[in-house]
Coordinates of C-alpha atoms (C1' of nucleotides) in Angstrom, one line a residue:
Chain A
M1 CA -20.5 15.8 13.3
A2 CA -21.4 12.1 13.6
L3 CA -20.0 9.4 12.5
S4 CA -20.5 9.0 8.7
L5 CA -19.9 7.1 5.4
F6 CA -20.3 7.8 1.9
N7 CA -22.7 5.4 0.6
T8 CA -22.7 3.8 -2.8
L9 CA -26.1 3.7 -2.8
S10 CA -26.7 7.4 -2.8
L11 CA -23.5 9.1 -3.3
A12 CA -23.8 10.3 -0.5
V13 CA -22.0 10.9 3.1
E14 CA -24.5 9.3 5.3
E15 CA -25.2 9.9 9.0
F16 CA -24.1 5.9 10.4
V17 CA -25.8 4.4 13.2
P18 CA -26.6 0.4 13.3
A19 CA -29.8 -0.1 13.0
D20 CA -30.2 -1.7 16.3
G21 CA -28.5 1.6 17.8
K22 CA -25.3 -0.6 19.5
T23 CA -24.1 -3.9 17.2
V24 CA -22.7 -3.4 13.4
R25 CA -23.0 -6.3 11.3
M26 CA -20.6 -5.6 8.6
Y27 CA -19.4 -8.0 6.3
S28 CA -16.8 -7.8 3.8
C29 CA -15.7 -9.2 0.8
G30 CA -12.1 -10.9 1.8
P31 CA -9.5 -12.4 -0.1
T32 CA -9.7 -15.0 -2.7
V33 CA -6.9 -17.7 -2.0
Y34 CA -5.2 -17.7 -5.1
N35 CA -1.4 -15.9 -3.9
Y36 CA 0.2 -13.8 -2.4
A37 CA -2.0 -10.6 -1.1
H38 CA -0.4 -7.2 -3.0
I39 CA -0.6 -4.0 -1.2
G40 CA -3.4 -3.2 -3.9
N41 CA -5.4 -5.8 -1.6
L42 CA -3.8 -5.4 1.1
R43 CA -5.2 -1.3 1.1
T44 CA -8.3 -2.8 1.1
F45 CA -8.1 -4.2 3.9
T46 CA -6.6 -2.2 6.1
F47 CA -9.6 0.4 5.4
N48 CA -11.5 -2.2 6.4
D49 CA -9.4 -2.1 9.7
T50 CA -9.7 1.8 10.0
L51 CA -12.9 1.4 10.0
R52 CA -13.2 -1.7 12.5
R53 CA -11.6 0.5 14.4
W54 CA -13.4 4.1 14.4
L55 CA -16.6 2.3 14.6
A56 CA -15.1 0.6 18.2
Y57 CA -13.7 3.8 19.3
R58 CA -17.4 5.7 19.0
G59 CA -18.8 3.0 21.0
F60 CA -19.8 0.3 18.9
V61 CA -20.1 -3.7 19.3
L62 CA -18.5 -4.9 16.1
D63 CA -19.7 -8.1 14.1
H64 CA -17.7 -8.2 11.8
V65 CA -17.4 -11.3 9.2
M66 CA -14.8 -11.7 6.4
N67 CA -14.9 -14.5 3.8
I68 CA -12.3 -16.5 1.7
T69 CA -12.8 -16.8 -1.4
D70 CA -11.7 -20.5 -1.3
V71 CA -13.1 -22.1 -4.8
E72 CA -12.6 -20.5 -8.3
D73 CA -11.4 -20.6 -11.3
K74 CA -8.5 -19.3 -11.0
I75 CA -7.4 -21.9 -7.9
I76 CA -9.2 -24.8 -9.8
R77 CA -7.0 -24.0 -12.6
K78 CA -3.8 -23.6 -10.9
S79 CA -4.3 -26.4 -7.5
M80 CA -4.7 -28.5 -11.2
E81 CA -1.7 -26.8 -12.6
L82 CA 0.2 -28.1 -9.4
G83 CA -1.4 -31.2 -8.8
I84 CA -2.4 -30.4 -5.3
P85 CA -5.3 -30.9 -4.0
M86 CA -7.2 -27.4 -4.0
C87 CA -8.3 -27.1 -0.2
D88 CA -4.3 -27.5 0.6
Y89 CA -3.6 -25.0 -2.2
T90 CA -6.3 -22.4 -1.1
R91 CA -4.9 -23.5 3.6
K92 CA -1.5 -22.3 2.5
Y93 CA -2.2 -18.9 0.7
E94 CA -5.4 -18.2 3.6
E95 CA -2.4 -18.8 6.4
F96 CA 0.0 -16.6 4.7
F97 CA -2.7 -14.0 4.0
L98 CA -3.5 -14.3 8.1
E99 CA 0.0 -13.9 8.6
D100 CA -0.2 -10.7 6.4
M101 CA -2.8 -9.4 8.5
V102 CA -0.7 -9.9 11.6
T103 CA 2.3 -8.2 10.0
L104 CA 0.3 -5.1 9.0
R105 CA -2.0 -5.2 13.1
L106 CA -5.0 -5.3 10.9
E107 CA -7.4 -6.7 13.0
K108 CA -9.4 -9.8 12.7
P109 CA -12.8 -9.4 11.8
E110 CA -15.4 -11.6 14.6
R111 CA -15.5 -14.2 11.8
I112 CA -13.6 -15.2 8.2
V113 CA -15.8 -17.8 7.0
R114 CA -14.3 -20.5 3.6
A115 CA -16.9 -20.8 1.2
T116 CA -16.3 -24.4 0.7
E117 CA -17.4 -25.3 4.9
H118 CA -20.9 -23.1 3.3
I119 CA -21.9 -25.1 0.1
H120 CA -25.3 -26.1 2.0
E121 CA -26.5 -22.9 2.5
M122 CA -25.3 -21.3 -0.9
V123 CA -27.3 -24.3 -2.4
E124 CA -30.8 -23.4 0.2
L125 CA -30.1 -19.6 -1.6
I126 CA -29.9 -20.8 -4.7
E127 CA -33.6 -22.5 -4.3
T128 CA -35.7 -20.1 -2.5
L129 CA -34.4 -18.3 -5.8
Q130 CA -35.6 -21.6 -7.9
D131 CA -38.6 -21.1 -5.2
K132 CA -39.6 -17.3 -5.8
G133 CA -39.5 -18.1 -10.1
L134 CA -35.8 -15.8 -10.6
T135 CA -33.7 -18.5 -12.1
Y136 CA -33.8 -21.1 -15.1
D137 CA -31.2 -24.1 -16.2
S138 CA -29.2 -24.2 -18.9
E139 CA -26.8 -27.4 -19.9
G140 CA -26.9 -28.2 -15.8
S141 CA -25.5 -25.0 -14.6
V142 CA -28.4 -22.3 -12.7
Y143 CA -28.4 -19.0 -13.9
Y144 CA -30.3 -16.3 -12.2
R145 CA -33.1 -14.3 -14.9
I146 CA -32.0 -10.6 -13.8
A147 CA -34.9 -9.8 -15.8
R148 CA -37.2 -10.6 -12.7
F149 CA -35.5 -8.8 -10.6
P150 CA -36.1 -4.8 -10.7
G151 CA -33.4 -2.5 -9.3
Y152 CA -30.9 -4.5 -11.0
G153 CA -28.5 -1.8 -11.4
K154 CA -29.2 0.5 -8.3
L155 CA -25.8 0.4 -6.9
S156 CA -23.8 0.3 -9.3
H157 CA -26.2 3.4 -10.9
N158 CA -25.9 1.4 -14.1
D159 CA -29.7 1.8 -16.1
F160 CA -30.0 -1.5 -18.0
S161 CA -33.6 -1.2 -19.2
G162 CA -31.8 -0.3 -22.7
I163 CA -31.0 -4.4 -23.3
Q164 CA -33.5 -5.4 -21.0
A165 CA -35.1 -7.0 -24.5
A166 CA -32.3 -8.1 -26.1
A167 CA -32.5 -11.7 -26.5
R168 CA -30.6 -14.4 -26.5
V169 CA -26.5 -13.7 -26.0
D170 CA -24.3 -14.9 -28.8
N171 CA -21.8 -16.3 -26.3
D172 CA -19.3 -19.6 -26.5
E173 CA -19.0 -20.3 -23.2
Y174 CA -22.3 -19.1 -21.5
D175 CA -25.3 -20.1 -22.5
K176 CA -27.5 -17.7 -20.9
D177 CA -30.9 -15.5 -21.8
D178 CA -29.7 -11.8 -20.9
A179 CA -26.0 -10.4 -20.8
R180 CA -27.0 -9.0 -17.5
D181 CA -27.5 -13.1 -16.2
F182 CA -24.6 -14.9 -13.8
V183 CA -24.3 -18.1 -12.8
L184 CA -25.7 -18.9 -9.7
W185 CA -24.4 -22.7 -9.7
K186 CA -21.8 -24.2 -13.0
S187 CA -22.4 -27.9 -13.0
R188 CA -19.4 -30.1 -13.1
K189 CA -16.9 -30.4 -15.4
G190 CA -13.9 -33.0 -15.8
E191 CA -12.2 -33.4 -13.0
E192 CA -13.1 -30.0 -10.8
P193 CA -14.0 -29.8 -7.1
Y194 CA -17.6 -30.7 -7.1
W195 CA -20.8 -31.1 -4.9
D196 CA -24.0 -32.7 -5.5
A197 CA -27.0 -30.5 -4.8
P198 CA -30.8 -31.1 -5.9
F199 CA -29.4 -29.4 -9.4
G200 CA -26.5 -31.4 -10.5
A201 CA -23.0 -31.9 -9.2
G202 CA -21.2 -29.0 -9.7
R203 CA -19.5 -25.5 -8.1
P204 CA -21.0 -22.8 -7.0
G205 CA -20.6 -19.9 -8.9
W206 CA -19.0 -16.8 -7.6
H207 CA -21.0 -14.1 -6.5
I208 CA -23.3 -16.7 -4.8
E209 CA -21.1 -17.2 -1.6
C210 CA -21.2 -13.7 -0.5
S211 CA -25.0 -13.7 0.5
A212 CA -24.7 -16.8 1.1
M213 CA -22.5 -16.1 4.8
A214 CA -23.7 -12.3 5.3
M215 CA -27.1 -13.5 5.7
K216 CA -25.9 -16.7 7.7
Y217 CA -24.6 -15.0 10.5
L218 CA -25.6 -11.0 9.9
G219 CA -29.1 -11.8 8.6
S220 CA -30.9 -9.9 6.0
T221 CA -30.1 -6.8 6.3
L222 CA -26.2 -6.3 7.3
D223 CA -25.3 -2.3 8.2
I224 CA -22.5 -2.4 5.8
H225 CA -21.0 -4.4 4.1
T226 CA -17.2 -3.2 2.6
G227 CA -15.2 -4.6 -0.7
G228 CA -12.7 -2.8 -3.5
V229 CA -14.5 -0.6 -5.9
D230 CA -14.1 -2.6 -8.9
L231 CA -16.2 -5.4 -6.7
A232 CA -19.4 -2.6 -6.7
F233 CA -20.2 -4.1 -10.3
P234 CA -20.9 -6.6 -11.2
H235 CA -20.3 -8.1 -7.6
H236 CA -22.0 -6.4 -4.9
E237 CA -24.9 -5.8 -8.1
N238 CA -25.7 -9.6 -7.9
E239 CA -25.3 -9.9 -4.4
I240 CA -28.4 -7.7 -4.2
A241 CA -29.9 -9.6 -7.2
Q242 CA -28.7 -12.4 -5.4
S243 CA -30.2 -11.5 -1.2
E244 CA -32.8 -9.0 -2.1
G245 CA -34.5 -11.4 -4.2
A246 CA -34.8 -14.1 -1.7
T247 CA -35.1 -11.9 1.2
G248 CA -36.8 -9.7 -0.5
K249 CA -35.7 -6.9 2.5
P250 CA -32.8 -4.3 1.3
F251 CA -29.4 -6.1 1.9
A252 CA -27.6 -3.5 3.1
R253 CA -27.6 -0.1 4.6
F254 CA -24.7 1.1 3.4
W255 CA -21.9 0.2 1.0
V256 CA -18.6 1.3 1.6
H257 CA -16.1 1.0 -1.3
C258 CA -12.5 1.6 -1.1
E259 CA -10.8 3.3 -3.9
H260 CA -7.5 1.3 -5.8
L261 CA -3.8 1.8 -5.3
H262 CA -1.6 2.6 -8.4
V263 CA 2.2 1.8 -8.1
D264 CA 4.3 4.9 -9.9
M265 CA 1.1 6.1 -11.5
Q266 CA 0.1 3.0 -13.1
K267 CA -2.3 0.0 -12.6
M268 CA -0.3 -2.5 -11.2
S269 CA -0.1 -5.3 -14.0
K270 CA 2.8 -8.3 -14.4
S271 CA 3.4 -6.7 -17.7
I272 CA 4.9 -4.0 -15.5
G273 CA 6.3 -5.8 -12.8
N274 CA 5.1 -3.5 -10.2
I275 CA 4.0 -5.7 -8.2
Y276 CA 4.5 -5.8 -4.8
T277 CA 3.7 -7.7 -2.0
L278 CA 3.7 -6.7 2.3
R279 CA 7.1 -9.6 2.4
E280 CA 9.0 -8.1 -0.6
L281 CA 8.9 -4.8 1.4
V282 CA 10.0 -6.0 4.8
E283 CA 12.6 -8.1 2.8
M284 CA 14.2 -4.5 1.1
G285 CA 14.1 -3.3 4.7
H286 CA 10.9 -1.7 5.3
S287 CA 9.0 -2.1 8.1
P288 CA 5.2 -2.8 7.8
E289 CA 3.9 0.2 9.8
A290 CA 6.1 2.2 7.2
L291 CA 3.0 0.5 4.8
R292 CA 0.8 0.6 7.3
F293 CA 1.2 4.2 7.0
V294 CA 1.3 4.8 3.5
L295 CA -2.2 3.1 3.2
M296 CA -3.6 5.0 5.7
S297 CA -2.5 8.6 5.3
V298 CA -4.3 8.9 2.0
P299 CA -8.0 9.3 2.9
Y300 CA -9.7 5.0 1.4
R301 CA -11.9 7.3 -1.8
K302 CA -8.8 8.9 -3.2
K303 CA -6.5 6.9 -5.5
L304 CA -3.5 6.4 -4.1
N305 CA 0.1 6.7 -5.9
F306 CA 2.2 4.5 -3.7
T307 CA 6.2 4.4 -4.6
I308 CA 9.1 4.0 -2.1
E309 CA 9.7 7.3 -1.5
S310 CA 6.0 7.7 -0.1
L311 CA 7.2 4.6 2.5
K312 CA 10.5 6.2 3.1
G313 CA 8.9 9.3 4.2
A314 CA 6.4 8.0 6.2
Q315 CA 8.8 5.5 7.7
T316 CA 10.3 9.2 8.9
S317 CA 7.0 10.5 10.5
I318 CA 6.7 7.6 12.4
D319 CA 10.2 8.1 13.9
R320 CA 8.7 11.5 14.3
L321 CA 5.5 9.8 16.4
R322 CA 7.7 7.6 18.4
N323 CA 10.6 10.5 19.6
Y324 CA 7.7 12.7 21.1
K325 CA 6.3 9.9 22.6
L326 CA 9.6 8.9 24.1
R327 CA 10.2 12.5 24.7
L328 CA 7.2 12.8 27.0
E329 CA 8.1 9.8 28.8
T330 CA 11.4 10.7 29.7
D331 CA 12.3 14.3 29.4
K332 CA 12.2 16.2 33.5
L333 CA 9.9 19.1 33.6
A334 CA 8.9 21.1 36.1
D335 CA 5.7 20.4 38.5
G336 CA 2.4 21.6 37.8
Q337 CA 0.1 21.6 34.7
N338 CA -0.3 24.5 31.7
N339 CA -4.0 24.9 30.8
E340 CA -2.9 26.0 27.8
I341 CA -1.2 22.7 26.8
E342 CA -4.4 21.2 28.3
K343 CA -6.1 23.3 26.2
L344 CA -4.6 22.1 23.1
C345 CA -5.1 18.2 24.0
Q346 CA -9.0 18.4 24.1
Q347 CA -8.9 21.1 20.4
A348 CA -6.1 18.0 19.0
L349 CA -8.3 15.7 20.1
A350 CA -11.8 17.6 18.9
K351 CA -10.2 17.3 15.2
F352 CA -8.7 14.3 15.1
E353 CA -12.2 12.4 16.3
A354 CA -14.7 15.0 13.7
S355 CA -12.3 13.7 10.6
L356 CA -12.7 10.3 11.3
D357 CA -16.3 11.7 12.2
D358 CA -16.1 12.7 9.0
D359 CA -16.2 9.6 5.8
L360 CA -13.2 8.7 8.0
N361 CA -10.8 11.2 6.7
T362 CA -7.6 9.8 8.0
A363 CA -5.6 13.0 6.0
E364 CA -6.8 15.8 8.5
A365 CA -6.9 13.7 11.4
L366 CA -3.0 13.0 11.2
A367 CA -2.6 16.3 10.2
A368 CA -4.1 17.4 13.5
M369 CA -1.5 15.1 15.3
F370 CA 1.3 16.4 13.8
E371 CA -0.2 20.0 14.4
F372 CA -0.4 19.1 18.1
V373 CA 3.2 17.6 17.9
R374 CA 5.4 20.2 17.2
E375 CA 3.6 22.9 18.7
T376 CA 4.0 20.6 22.2
N377 CA 7.1 20.2 20.9
T378 CA 7.6 23.8 20.7
L379 CA 6.4 24.4 24.2
L380 CA 9.1 21.1 25.3
D381 CA 12.2 23.0 24.4
Q382 CA 10.8 25.8 26.1
G383 CA 10.2 24.6 29.2
A384 CA 6.5 25.8 29.1
F385 CA 5.3 21.9 28.9
L386 CA 4.9 21.2 32.7
A387 CA 4.7 17.3 34.5
G388 CA 1.0 17.6 35.6
N389 CA 0.7 17.9 31.2
R390 CA 2.0 14.8 30.5
A391 CA -0.4 12.3 30.9
S392 CA -2.8 14.2 29.0
A393 CA -0.8 13.9 25.3
L394 CA -0.1 10.7 26.2
D395 CA -3.0 10.3 26.2
L396 CA -4.2 11.5 22.9
L397 CA -1.2 9.7 21.3
K398 CA -2.9 6.6 22.1
R399 CA -6.1 7.6 21.2
F400 CA -4.7 8.0 18.3
D401 CA -2.9 4.4 17.6
R402 CA -6.4 3.0 18.1
V403 CA -6.8 3.4 14.9
F404 CA -3.7 4.4 13.2
D405 CA -1.2 1.5 15.1
V406 CA 1.9 2.7 14.0
I407 CA 4.0 4.2 17.5
E408 CA 3.7 1.2 19.1
T409 CA 7.2 -0.9 18.6
R410 CA 6.7 -4.7 18.3
A411 CA 10.7 -4.8 19.0
T412 CA 11.9 -7.6 20.1
E413 CA 15.2 -7.3 22.5
N414 CA 18.0 -8.0 20.7
G415 CA 21.1 -9.1 21.9
L416 CA 21.8 -6.2 24.1
G417 CA 19.8 -6.3 27.4
D418 CA 18.9 -2.9 29.0
E419 CA 21.9 -3.3 32.1
A420 CA 24.7 -4.3 29.1
I421 CA 23.6 -0.6 27.7
E422 CA 22.9 1.6 30.4
A423 CA 26.9 -0.3 31.1
L424 CA 28.0 1.7 28.2
I425 CA 26.6 4.7 27.9
A426 CA 27.7 5.6 31.6
E427 CA 31.4 4.6 29.3
R428 CA 30.8 6.7 27.2
T429 CA 29.9 9.5 29.9
A430 CA 32.8 9.1 31.3
A431 CA 34.9 8.9 27.8
K432 CA 33.1 12.3 27.0
K433 CA 33.5 13.9 30.2
S434 CA 38.1 13.4 29.7
K435 CA 37.2 14.6 26.3
Q436 CA 38.1 11.4 24.6
F437 CA 35.8 11.7 22.1
A438 CA 37.1 8.9 19.3
R439 CA 36.1 6.5 22.0
A440 CA 32.8 8.4 23.2
D441 CA 31.5 7.4 19.0
E442 CA 33.3 4.5 19.3
I443 CA 31.0 3.2 21.9
R444 CA 27.7 4.9 19.8
N445 CA 29.0 3.3 16.7
Q446 CA 28.6 -0.2 18.1
L447 CA 25.7 0.4 20.3
L448 CA 24.1 1.8 16.9
E449 CA 24.8 -2.0 15.3
A450 CA 23.3 -3.6 17.9
G451 CA 19.6 -1.2 17.0
I452 CA 20.2 1.0 19.8
V453 CA 20.1 5.0 19.0
L454 CA 21.8 7.2 21.4
E455 CA 20.6 10.5 21.9
D456 CA 22.1 13.2 24.2
T457 CA 20.2 15.3 26.0
K458 CA 20.3 18.7 28.6
E459 CA 19.4 16.0 31.2
G460 CA 21.6 13.1 30.2
V461 CA 21.2 10.0 27.4
R462 CA 18.2 8.9 26.1
W463 CA 18.5 5.4 23.9
K464 CA 15.5 4.0 22.2
R465 CA 15.9 0.3 20.4
K466 CA 15.6 1.2 16.5
Chain B
rG1 C1' -21.5 5.2 -26.1
rG2 C1' -23.5 4.9 -20.3
rC3 C1' -22.3 5.7 -15.4
rG4 C1' -18.1 7.8 -11.3
rC5 C1' -14.0 10.2 -9.8
rG6 C1' -10.0 13.2 -10.1
rG7 C1' -6.8 18.0 -11.6
rU8 C1' -3.6 21.8 -4.6
rA9 C1' 3.9 23.6 -3.9
rG10 C1' 9.4 18.8 -6.1
rC11 C1' 6.3 14.5 -3.8
rC12 C1' 2.0 12.8 -1.4
rA13 C1' -2.2 15.6 0.6
rA14 C1' -6.4 18.8 3.6
rG15 C1' -9.9 22.1 2.9
rC16 C1' -14.7 23.6 -0.6
rG17 C1' -18.0 30.3 -0.3
rG18 C1' -14.6 34.9 3.4
rU19 C1' -9.0 35.1 1.3
rA20 C1' -4.8 27.7 1.1
rA21 C1' -4.1 22.8 6.9
rG22 C1' -0.2 19.0 7.4
rG23 C1' 3.4 15.4 6.0
rC24 C1' 7.9 14.3 3.4
rA25 C1' 11.5 15.9 0.5
rG26 C1' 15.5 20.4 -0.1
rA27 C1' 17.8 25.8 1.7
rG28 C1' 19.3 28.0 5.6
rG29 C1' 19.7 28.9 11.6
rU30 C1' 19.7 27.3 16.4
rC31 C1' 21.9 23.9 20.1
rU32 C1' 25.1 20.0 20.8
rG33 C1' 33.3 18.6 21.0
rC34 C1' 30.5 15.6 16.4
rA35 C1' 26.5 13.3 15.6
rA36 C1' 20.9 12.3 16.6
rA37 C1' 16.4 14.3 19.0
rA38 C1' 13.9 19.2 19.0
rC39 C1' 13.0 24.3 17.7
rC40 C1' 12.6 28.6 13.7
rU41 C1' 12.8 31.1 9.1
rU42 C1' 12.1 29.5 4.0
rU43 C1' 9.1 26.6 -0.9
rA44 C1' 1.0 27.8 -4.1
rU45 C1' 0.0 36.7 -3.8
rU46 C1' -2.6 30.9 -5.5
rC47 C1' -5.7 26.1 -6.3
rA48 C1' -5.7 22.6 -15.0
rC49 C1' -8.1 26.7 -18.1
rC50 C1' -12.5 29.8 -19.6
rG51 C1' -16.6 32.6 -18.8
rG52 C1' -20.6 33.1 -14.7
rU53 C1' -24.0 34.0 -9.8
rU54 C1' -21.3 36.6 -5.9
rC55 C1' -20.3 42.3 -1.4
rG56 C1' -16.0 37.4 -2.2
rA57 C1' -14.6 31.3 -5.6
rU58 C1' -9.8 27.1 -5.0
rU59 C1' -15.0 26.4 -2.9
rC60 C1' -21.1 26.7 -6.5
rC61 C1' -23.0 26.9 -12.1
rG62 C1' -22.2 26.1 -17.2
rG63 C1' -17.6 25.0 -21.1
rU64 C1' -13.3 23.2 -22.5
rC65 C1' -8.6 20.3 -21.8
rC66 C1' -6.1 16.5 -19.3
rG67 C1' -5.5 11.6 -15.5
rC68 C1' -7.9 8.0 -14.3
rG69 C1' -11.8 3.7 -13.0
rC70 C1' -16.4 0.7 -14.1
rC71 C1' -19.3 -1.6 -18.1
rU72 C1' -15.4 -9.1 -19.3
rC73 C1' -12.3 -11.3 -14.1
rC74 C1' -10.7 -8.2 -10.6
rA75 C1' -8.9 -5.3 -3.5

RNA sequence: GGCGCGGUAGCCAAGCGGUAAGGCAGAGGUCUGCAAAACCUUUAUUCACCGGUUCGAUUCCGGUCCGCGCCUCCA
């Protein structure tokens, strides 16, 4: 089966091929940088990463753009409260975000673009919409007149025809003609940051940045546009109105949305106090890979219920894969090649690939791996796994890690060097031989404290860094 | 009210017409000086409930109950 994705436009899983057959032009709504990203944000960005990696695995070239929203109401309010220039404030959180991406092993999109560096493009886009008669001015601000855009609601599958005739909506804050209308350009207020524009000083509305930047870098029609489910309406619906209103062409062929993450069955919220950040989890002693594993273990279209328990389970699962890899690399195996095992490798790879092709079914892909690990561990125990089978099993792990990226460690050498460790192991082996088990255990504990775990196998001692 | 999603073992979760993957946790066992690692056995005669279609339904259709999301800012 070919690579397919669930498209919010059609509410169906469709086969995906980039328009030009080769390069995937993809846009992802990025973070608003006014705070640390929480694990819910991170789930969506991890989904972007999985999608990226799988597209690349399938041989497509990526041209992936992600925006950084660095001008927005909350940002303005917070930076003004703190008396810090807006750009200093946002730059700090942008850096934290990029650090988190590295920690979580999220691949960097080809381009990460800031809203404040594309005001010019936004102004031009608004002018185009004005020229087409799709806007109206109100007290220095510019609004989109949705009644002029047929098809509004096609992404969120809302039928707005009923309220189409609605006359001027009462609203203290905005002076809109229709409830669906939204602001493209907000007139300057007080000491807020502003930019000059033909229609007056002010700042861009929330939605315009994505349309302007996506089209600037990727053209009028994107292959894929991604974001969290909550963005489908109104944000993405409005992006469609802006972009298609201006170009008359479909804005994105595929809209792919990632479901939310809950914590302990509840929505994350400040009042409940169940908002976690990557940094907090790492401080608590959990590994970034464990979080990555948890986030990837539930397919992106299902709500994910995060618990600390699941994080611990994820770590155990990762350790299992790492132990298996170590075993493949270090076990003494008899010469030859067992064809049955080669067949198992092929089957596991086929299931792994088919699962991810099927709308990124990461849960099933994981199952394929674990099934393979269990089966071949048994064969390893039985001595049926031969030296000639090593390569294909390791290759399978490598392919798995091209997407999941949780097996390879980034642990750096700490304190003890390899030679010192080998020396201590030799001493312990000698102690064991002369039945001095107390001394042997003492050495093992000493190494454990240094982060070295020993395993006694039939062929001798195997060690690994924790 | 409108649109959409979901209810599968203690927990997470796949499967979605042919008789229940996988992970974690638990119990017992093999191996070991003890560990660790690994393996084996064990944990759903059953997939919220009630009807219907079918030779056959967890999978399709209708209804009921429960939970959730969006419809205002939100990943």
